[in-house]
mmCIF file of C-alpha atoms in Angstrom:
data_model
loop_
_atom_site.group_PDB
_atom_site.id
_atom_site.type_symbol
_atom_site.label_atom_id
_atom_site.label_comp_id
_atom_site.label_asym_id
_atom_site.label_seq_id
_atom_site.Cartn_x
_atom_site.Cartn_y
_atom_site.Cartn_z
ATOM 1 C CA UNK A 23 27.037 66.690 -4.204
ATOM 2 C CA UNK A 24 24.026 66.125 -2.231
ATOM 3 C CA UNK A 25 20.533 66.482 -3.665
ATOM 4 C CA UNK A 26 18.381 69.212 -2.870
ATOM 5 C CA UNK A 27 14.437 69.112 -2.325
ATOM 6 C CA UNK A 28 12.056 70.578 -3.989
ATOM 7 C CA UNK A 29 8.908 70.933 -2.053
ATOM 8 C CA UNK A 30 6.796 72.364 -4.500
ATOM 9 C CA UNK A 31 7.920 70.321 -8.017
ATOM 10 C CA UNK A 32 5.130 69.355 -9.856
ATOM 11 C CA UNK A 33 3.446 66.109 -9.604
ATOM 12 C CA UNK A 34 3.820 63.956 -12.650
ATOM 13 C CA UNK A 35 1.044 62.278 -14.451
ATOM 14 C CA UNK A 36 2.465 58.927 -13.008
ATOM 15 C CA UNK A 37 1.836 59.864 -9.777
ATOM 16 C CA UNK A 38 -1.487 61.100 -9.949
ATOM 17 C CA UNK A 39 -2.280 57.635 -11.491
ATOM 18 C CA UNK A 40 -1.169 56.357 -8.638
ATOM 19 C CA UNK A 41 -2.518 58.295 -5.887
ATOM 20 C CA UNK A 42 -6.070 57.207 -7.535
ATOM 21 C CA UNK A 43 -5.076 53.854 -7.528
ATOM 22 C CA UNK A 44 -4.414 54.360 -3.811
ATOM 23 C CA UNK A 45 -7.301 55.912 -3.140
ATOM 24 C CA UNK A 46 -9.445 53.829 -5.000
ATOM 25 C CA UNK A 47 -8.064 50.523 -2.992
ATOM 26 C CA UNK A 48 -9.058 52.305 0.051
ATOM 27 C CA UNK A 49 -12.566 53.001 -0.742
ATOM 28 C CA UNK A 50 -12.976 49.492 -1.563
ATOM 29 C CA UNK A 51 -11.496 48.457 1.791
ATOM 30 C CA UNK A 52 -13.553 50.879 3.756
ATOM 31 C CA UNK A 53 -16.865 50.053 2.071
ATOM 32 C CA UNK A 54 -16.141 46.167 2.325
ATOM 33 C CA UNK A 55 -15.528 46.473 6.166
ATOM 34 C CA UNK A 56 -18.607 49.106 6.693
ATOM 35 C CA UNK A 57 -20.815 46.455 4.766
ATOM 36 C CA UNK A 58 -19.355 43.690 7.463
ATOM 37 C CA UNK A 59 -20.124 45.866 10.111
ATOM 38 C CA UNK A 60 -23.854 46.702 9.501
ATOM 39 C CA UNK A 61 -25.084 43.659 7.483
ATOM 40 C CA UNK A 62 -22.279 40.984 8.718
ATOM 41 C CA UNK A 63 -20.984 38.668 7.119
ATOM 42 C CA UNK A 64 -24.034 37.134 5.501
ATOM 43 C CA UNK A 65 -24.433 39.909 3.264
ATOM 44 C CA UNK A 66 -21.617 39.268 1.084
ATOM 45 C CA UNK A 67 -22.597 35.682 0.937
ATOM 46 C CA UNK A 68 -25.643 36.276 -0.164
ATOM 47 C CA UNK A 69 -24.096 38.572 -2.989
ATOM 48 C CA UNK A 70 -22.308 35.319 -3.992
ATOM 49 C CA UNK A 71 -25.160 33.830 -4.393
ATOM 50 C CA UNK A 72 -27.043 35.735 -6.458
ATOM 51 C CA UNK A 73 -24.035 36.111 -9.006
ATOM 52 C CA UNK A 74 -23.876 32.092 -8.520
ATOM 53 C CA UNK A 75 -27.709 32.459 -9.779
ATOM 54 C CA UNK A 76 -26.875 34.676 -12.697
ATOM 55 C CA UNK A 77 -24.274 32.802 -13.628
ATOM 56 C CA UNK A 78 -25.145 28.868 -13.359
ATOM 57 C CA UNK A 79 -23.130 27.635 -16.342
ATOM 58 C CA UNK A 80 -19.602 28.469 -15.093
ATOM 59 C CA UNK A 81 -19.025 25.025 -13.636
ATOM 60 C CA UNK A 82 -19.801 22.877 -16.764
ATOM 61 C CA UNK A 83 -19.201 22.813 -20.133
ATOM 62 C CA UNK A 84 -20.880 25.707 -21.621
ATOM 63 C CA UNK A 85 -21.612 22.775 -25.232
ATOM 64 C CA UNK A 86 -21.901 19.392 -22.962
ATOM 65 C CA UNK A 87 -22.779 17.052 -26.195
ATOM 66 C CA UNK A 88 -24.107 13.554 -25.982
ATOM 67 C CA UNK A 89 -25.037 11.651 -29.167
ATOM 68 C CA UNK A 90 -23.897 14.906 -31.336
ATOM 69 C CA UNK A 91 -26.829 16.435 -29.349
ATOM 70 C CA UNK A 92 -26.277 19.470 -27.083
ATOM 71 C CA UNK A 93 -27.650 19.145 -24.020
ATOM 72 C CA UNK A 94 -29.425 21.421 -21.515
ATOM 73 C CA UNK A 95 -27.637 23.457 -19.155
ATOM 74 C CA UNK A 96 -27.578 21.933 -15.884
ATOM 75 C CA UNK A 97 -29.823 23.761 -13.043
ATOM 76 C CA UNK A 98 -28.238 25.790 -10.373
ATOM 77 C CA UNK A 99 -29.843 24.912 -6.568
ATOM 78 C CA UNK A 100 -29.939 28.023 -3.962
ATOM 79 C CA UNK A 101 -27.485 26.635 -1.437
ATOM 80 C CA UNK A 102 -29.384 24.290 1.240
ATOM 81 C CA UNK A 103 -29.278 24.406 4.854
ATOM 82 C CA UNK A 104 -26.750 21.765 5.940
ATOM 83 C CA UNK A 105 -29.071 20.168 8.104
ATOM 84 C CA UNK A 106 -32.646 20.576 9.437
ATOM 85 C CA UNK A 107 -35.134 19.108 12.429
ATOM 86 C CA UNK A 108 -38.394 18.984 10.152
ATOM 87 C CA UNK A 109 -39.320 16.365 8.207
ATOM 88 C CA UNK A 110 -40.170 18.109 4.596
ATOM 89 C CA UNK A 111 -37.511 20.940 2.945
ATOM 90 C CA UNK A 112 -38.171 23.517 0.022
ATOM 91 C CA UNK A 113 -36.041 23.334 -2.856
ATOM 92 C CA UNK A 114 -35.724 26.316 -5.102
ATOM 93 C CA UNK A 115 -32.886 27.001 -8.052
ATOM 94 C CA UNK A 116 -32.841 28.520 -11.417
ATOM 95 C CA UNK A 117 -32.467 26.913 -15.047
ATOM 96 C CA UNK A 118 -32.951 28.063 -18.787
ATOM 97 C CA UNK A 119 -36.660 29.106 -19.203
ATOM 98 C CA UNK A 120 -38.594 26.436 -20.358
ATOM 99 C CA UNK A 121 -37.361 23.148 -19.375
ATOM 100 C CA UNK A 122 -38.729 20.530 -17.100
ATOM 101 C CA UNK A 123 -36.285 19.872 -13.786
ATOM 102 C CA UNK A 124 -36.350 16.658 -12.390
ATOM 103 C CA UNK A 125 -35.792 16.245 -8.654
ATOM 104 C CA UNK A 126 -33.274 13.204 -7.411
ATOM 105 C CA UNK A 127 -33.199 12.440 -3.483
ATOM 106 C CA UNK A 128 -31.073 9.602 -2.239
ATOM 107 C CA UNK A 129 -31.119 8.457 -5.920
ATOM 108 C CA UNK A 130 -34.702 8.525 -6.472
ATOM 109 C CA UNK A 131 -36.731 10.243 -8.628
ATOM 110 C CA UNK A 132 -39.147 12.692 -6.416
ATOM 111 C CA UNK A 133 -41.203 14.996 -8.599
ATOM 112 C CA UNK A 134 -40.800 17.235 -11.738
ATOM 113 C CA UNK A 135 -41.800 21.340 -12.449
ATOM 114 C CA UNK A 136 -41.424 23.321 -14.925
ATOM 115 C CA UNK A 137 -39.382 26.635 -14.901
ATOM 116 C CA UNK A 138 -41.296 29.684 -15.411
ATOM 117 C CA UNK A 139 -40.153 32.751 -17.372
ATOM 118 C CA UNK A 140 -37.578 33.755 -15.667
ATOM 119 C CA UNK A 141 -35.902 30.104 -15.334
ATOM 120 C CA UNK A 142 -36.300 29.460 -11.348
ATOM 121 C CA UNK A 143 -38.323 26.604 -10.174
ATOM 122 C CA UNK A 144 -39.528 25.398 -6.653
ATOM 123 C CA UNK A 145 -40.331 21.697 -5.015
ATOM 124 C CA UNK A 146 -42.171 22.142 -1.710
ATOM 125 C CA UNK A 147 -42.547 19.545 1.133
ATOM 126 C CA UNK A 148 -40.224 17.260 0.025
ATOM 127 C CA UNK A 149 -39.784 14.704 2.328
ATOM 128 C CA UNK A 150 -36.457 13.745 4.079
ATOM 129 C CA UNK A 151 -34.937 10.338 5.022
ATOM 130 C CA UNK A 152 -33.590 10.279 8.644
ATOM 131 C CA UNK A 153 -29.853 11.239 8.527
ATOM 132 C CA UNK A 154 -27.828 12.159 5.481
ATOM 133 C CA UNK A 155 -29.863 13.387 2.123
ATOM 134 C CA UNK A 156 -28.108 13.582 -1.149
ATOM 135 C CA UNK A 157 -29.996 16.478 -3.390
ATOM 136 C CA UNK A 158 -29.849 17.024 -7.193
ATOM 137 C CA UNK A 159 -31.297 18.109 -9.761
ATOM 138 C CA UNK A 160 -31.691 17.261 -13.645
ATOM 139 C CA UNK A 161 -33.005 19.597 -16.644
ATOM 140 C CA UNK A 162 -34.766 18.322 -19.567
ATOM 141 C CA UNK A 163 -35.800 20.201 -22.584
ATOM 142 C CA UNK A 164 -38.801 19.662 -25.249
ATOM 143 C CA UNK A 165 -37.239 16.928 -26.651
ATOM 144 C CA UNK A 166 -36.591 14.898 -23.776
ATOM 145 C CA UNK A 167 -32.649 15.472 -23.434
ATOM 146 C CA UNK A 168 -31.427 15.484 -20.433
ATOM 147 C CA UNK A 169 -28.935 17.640 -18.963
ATOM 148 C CA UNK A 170 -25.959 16.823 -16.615
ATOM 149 C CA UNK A 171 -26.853 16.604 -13.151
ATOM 150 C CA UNK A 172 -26.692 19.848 -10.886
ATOM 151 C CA UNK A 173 -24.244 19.863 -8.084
ATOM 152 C CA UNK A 174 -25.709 17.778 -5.218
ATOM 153 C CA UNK A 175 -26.247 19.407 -2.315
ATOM 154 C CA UNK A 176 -26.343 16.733 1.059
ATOM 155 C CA UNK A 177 -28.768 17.819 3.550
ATOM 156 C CA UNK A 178 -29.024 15.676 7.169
ATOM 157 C CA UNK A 179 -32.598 15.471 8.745
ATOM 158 C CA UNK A 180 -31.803 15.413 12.396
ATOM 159 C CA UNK A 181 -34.559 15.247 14.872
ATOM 160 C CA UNK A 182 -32.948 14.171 18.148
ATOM 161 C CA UNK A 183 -32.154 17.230 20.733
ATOM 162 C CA UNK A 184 -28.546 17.346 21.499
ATOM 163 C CA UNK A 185 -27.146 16.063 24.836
ATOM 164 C CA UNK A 186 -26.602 18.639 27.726
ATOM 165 C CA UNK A 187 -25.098 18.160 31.189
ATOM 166 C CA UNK A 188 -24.943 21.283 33.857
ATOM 167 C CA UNK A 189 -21.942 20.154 36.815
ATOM 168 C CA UNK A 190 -22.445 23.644 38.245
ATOM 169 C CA UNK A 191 -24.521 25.366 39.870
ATOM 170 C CA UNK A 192 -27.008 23.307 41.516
ATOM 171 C CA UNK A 193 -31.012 24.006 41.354
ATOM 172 C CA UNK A 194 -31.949 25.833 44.112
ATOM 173 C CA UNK A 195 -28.676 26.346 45.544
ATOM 174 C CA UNK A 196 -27.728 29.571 47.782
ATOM 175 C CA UNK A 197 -24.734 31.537 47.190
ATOM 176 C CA UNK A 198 -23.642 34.001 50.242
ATOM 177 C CA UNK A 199 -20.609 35.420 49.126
ATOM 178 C CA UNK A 200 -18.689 38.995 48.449
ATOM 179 C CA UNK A 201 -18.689 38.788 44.713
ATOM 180 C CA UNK A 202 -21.719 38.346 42.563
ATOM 181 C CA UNK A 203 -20.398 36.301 39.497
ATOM 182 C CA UNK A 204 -21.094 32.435 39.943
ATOM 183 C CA UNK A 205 -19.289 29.564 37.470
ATOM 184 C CA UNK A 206 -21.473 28.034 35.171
ATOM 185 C CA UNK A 207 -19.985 24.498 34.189
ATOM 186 C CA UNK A 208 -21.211 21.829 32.012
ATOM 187 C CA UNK A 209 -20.498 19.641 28.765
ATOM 188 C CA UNK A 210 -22.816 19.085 25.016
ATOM 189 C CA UNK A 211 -21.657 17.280 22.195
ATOM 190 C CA UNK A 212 -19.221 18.924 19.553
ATOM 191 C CA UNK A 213 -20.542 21.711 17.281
ATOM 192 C CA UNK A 214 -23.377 22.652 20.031
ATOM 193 C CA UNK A 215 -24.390 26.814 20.667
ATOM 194 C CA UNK A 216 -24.849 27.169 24.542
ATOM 195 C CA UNK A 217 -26.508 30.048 25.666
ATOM 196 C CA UNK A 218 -27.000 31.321 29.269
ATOM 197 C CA UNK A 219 -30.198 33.444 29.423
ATOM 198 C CA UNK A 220 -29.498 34.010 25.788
ATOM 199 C CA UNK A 221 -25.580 34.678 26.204
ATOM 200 C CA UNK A 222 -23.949 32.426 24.183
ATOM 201 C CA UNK A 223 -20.609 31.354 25.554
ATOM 202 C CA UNK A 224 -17.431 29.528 24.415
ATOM 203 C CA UNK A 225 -17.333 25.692 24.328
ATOM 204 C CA UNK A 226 -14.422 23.692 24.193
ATOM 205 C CA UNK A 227 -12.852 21.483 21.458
ATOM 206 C CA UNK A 228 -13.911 18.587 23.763
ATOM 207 C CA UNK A 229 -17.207 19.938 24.290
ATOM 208 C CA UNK A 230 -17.053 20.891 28.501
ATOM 209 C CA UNK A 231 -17.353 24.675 29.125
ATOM 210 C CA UNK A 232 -16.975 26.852 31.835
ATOM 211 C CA UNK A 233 -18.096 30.415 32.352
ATOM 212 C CA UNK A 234 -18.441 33.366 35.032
ATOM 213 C CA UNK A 235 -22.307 34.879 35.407
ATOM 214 C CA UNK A 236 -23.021 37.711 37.396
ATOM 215 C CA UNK A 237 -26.257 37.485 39.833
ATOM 216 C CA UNK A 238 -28.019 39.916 41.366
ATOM 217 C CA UNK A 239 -29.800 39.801 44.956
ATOM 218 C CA UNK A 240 -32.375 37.381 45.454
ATOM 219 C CA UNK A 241 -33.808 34.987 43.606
ATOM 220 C CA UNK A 242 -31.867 33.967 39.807
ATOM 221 C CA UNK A 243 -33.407 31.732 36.945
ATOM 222 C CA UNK A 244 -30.878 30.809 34.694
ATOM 223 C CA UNK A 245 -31.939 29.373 31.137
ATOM 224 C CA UNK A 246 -29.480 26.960 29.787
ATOM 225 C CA UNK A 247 -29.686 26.215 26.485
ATOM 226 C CA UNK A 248 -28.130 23.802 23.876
ATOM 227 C CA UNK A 249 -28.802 24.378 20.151
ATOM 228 C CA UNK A 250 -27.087 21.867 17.206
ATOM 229 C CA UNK A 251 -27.255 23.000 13.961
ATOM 230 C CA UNK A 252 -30.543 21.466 12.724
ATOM 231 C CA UNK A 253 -32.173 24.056 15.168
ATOM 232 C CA UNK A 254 -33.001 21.101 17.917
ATOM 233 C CA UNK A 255 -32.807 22.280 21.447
ATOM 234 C CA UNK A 256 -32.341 21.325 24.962
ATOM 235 C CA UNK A 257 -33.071 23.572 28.052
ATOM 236 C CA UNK A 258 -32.141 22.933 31.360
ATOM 237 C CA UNK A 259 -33.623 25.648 34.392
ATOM 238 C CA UNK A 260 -31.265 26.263 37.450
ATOM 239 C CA UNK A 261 -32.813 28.625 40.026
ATOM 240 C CA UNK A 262 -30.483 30.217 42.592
ATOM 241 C CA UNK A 263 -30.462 32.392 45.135
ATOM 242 C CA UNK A 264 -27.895 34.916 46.087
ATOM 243 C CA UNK A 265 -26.898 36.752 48.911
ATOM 244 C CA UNK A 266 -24.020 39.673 49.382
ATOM 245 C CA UNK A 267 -21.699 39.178 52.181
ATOM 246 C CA UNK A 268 -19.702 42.794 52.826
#
C-alpha cells in the first residue's frame, strides 16, 4: 500500500530544531563572506590576533615551575612583519601587569620596559642586523624570576632593491598597428609584486612574466615596478608611442 502525503502535517519539534540549526549555519556563512568582501581578508586576521592578545597563556604551561617556584607567564609579541628595508623596528606585545620584559635579538640582550596597567609593553628603534633577526622576549617579576621565553619571531632586514629586467617593449619604440594592446615582457627574482602603471600582474614560478597592455594614441609612459616584500623597489620607465593603422 503506498503512502500518502500529507502536505499540511504538523512540523515536529525536531524539525524546527533543525531548521534553526540550518539557518543559523547560514548566517554565519553569509556574514563570514560579507566581512571578506568589505574588509578582506586581513580583518579576520587581525581578529586572531587580538584573541591571541587576550589569550597569551594558551601555548605554555599555565604553572611552568622552576626550583618549586612558579614562574611568570611568558609575553605574547604582536606578530612582526616578516621582513623590512629600515634599519630600526618597533616591538610591541602584552604580559601580566607589572613585570619587567626583557628584549633578546640574535641572542643578545637589547633593552628592558616595564608593562603598564594593562600588561602591553613597547621597544622602539631597535636596531636590526643585516639579514635574518631572531626576536624574543623574556618576563621577569619583582623577584627576579624569569619566565620562559616568548615565541621568537625572525624578522630579515633587507635593504637591497630587487633585480628587474624589461625584454619588451623598448624605450621609445613606435608601435603602428590595428590593435592597441602591446606585450609587456620581463623577469625579477621569486616572490617579487610587478606592477604596470600600478596594475599588478602575474609572475611566473620561475620569475619571467608576460602581459598584454592596452595604449592609447600618442605618446605612452609606462611605470614598471618591482616590489619584494621588505617594501624595496625598482622602477624602470619605457616611453612609447603608438599609432592606429585601420
Amino acid at each position: 500500500m503506498n503512502e500518502k502525503y500529507h502536505p499540511h502535517e504538523p512540523v515536529t519539534g525536531g524539525d524546527r530544531h533543525l531548521y534553526k540549526k540550518l539557518l543559523l549555519q547560514s548566517v554565519i556563512i553569509i556574514s563570514v563572506l560579507l566581512i571578506i568582501y568589505f574588509w578582506g581578508f586581513s580583518f579576520l586576521s587581525n581578529i586572531n590576533l587580538f584573541w591571541q592578545a587576550l589569550n597569551p597563556r594558551r601555548d605554555y604551561p599555565a604553572n611552568a615551575v622552576k626550583n618549586n617556584q612558579i614562574l611568570p607567564t611568558p609575553p605574547f609579541l604582536i606578530q612582526l612583519p616578516p621582513a623590512v628595508k629600515d634599519p630600526k623596528i618597533e616591538i610591541r606585545g602584552y604580559a601580566d601587569p607589572a613585570l619587567t620584559i626583557k628584549l633578546i635579538v640574535n641572542d643578545l640582550e637589547m633593552e628592558k620596559t616595564a608593562t603598564d596597567e594593562e600588561g602591553t609593553f613597547a621597544f622602539s628603534n631597535i636596531p636590526l642586523s643585516e639579514g635574518k633577526n631572531s626576536i624574543y622576549t623574556v618576563a621577569i617579576d619583582a623577584t627576579g624570576l624569569e619566565s620562559l621565553p616568548s615565541r621568537k619571531a625572525v624578522v630579515e632586514f633587507d635593504k637591497i632593491p630587487p633585480k628587474l629586467e624589461i625584454s619588451q617593449p623598448g624605450n621609445k619604440e613606435n608601435f603602428e598597428q590595428k590593435e592597441e594592446e602591446i606585450t609587456v615582457a620581463g623577469r625579477v627574482e621569486p616572490e617579487i609584486k610587478v606592477t604596470i602603471n600600478g596594475q599588478q600582474i602575474i609572475i611566473d614560478q620561475d620569475g619571467s612574466f608576460k602581459t598584454l597592455y592596452a595604449l592609447r594614441d600618442g605618446e605612452n609612459n609606462l611605470v614598471i615596478k618591482a616590489t619584494d616584500t621588505a617594501g624595496n623597489e625598482t622602477v624602470i620607465n619605457r616611453k612609447v608611442f603608438f599609432s592606429r593603422i585601420f
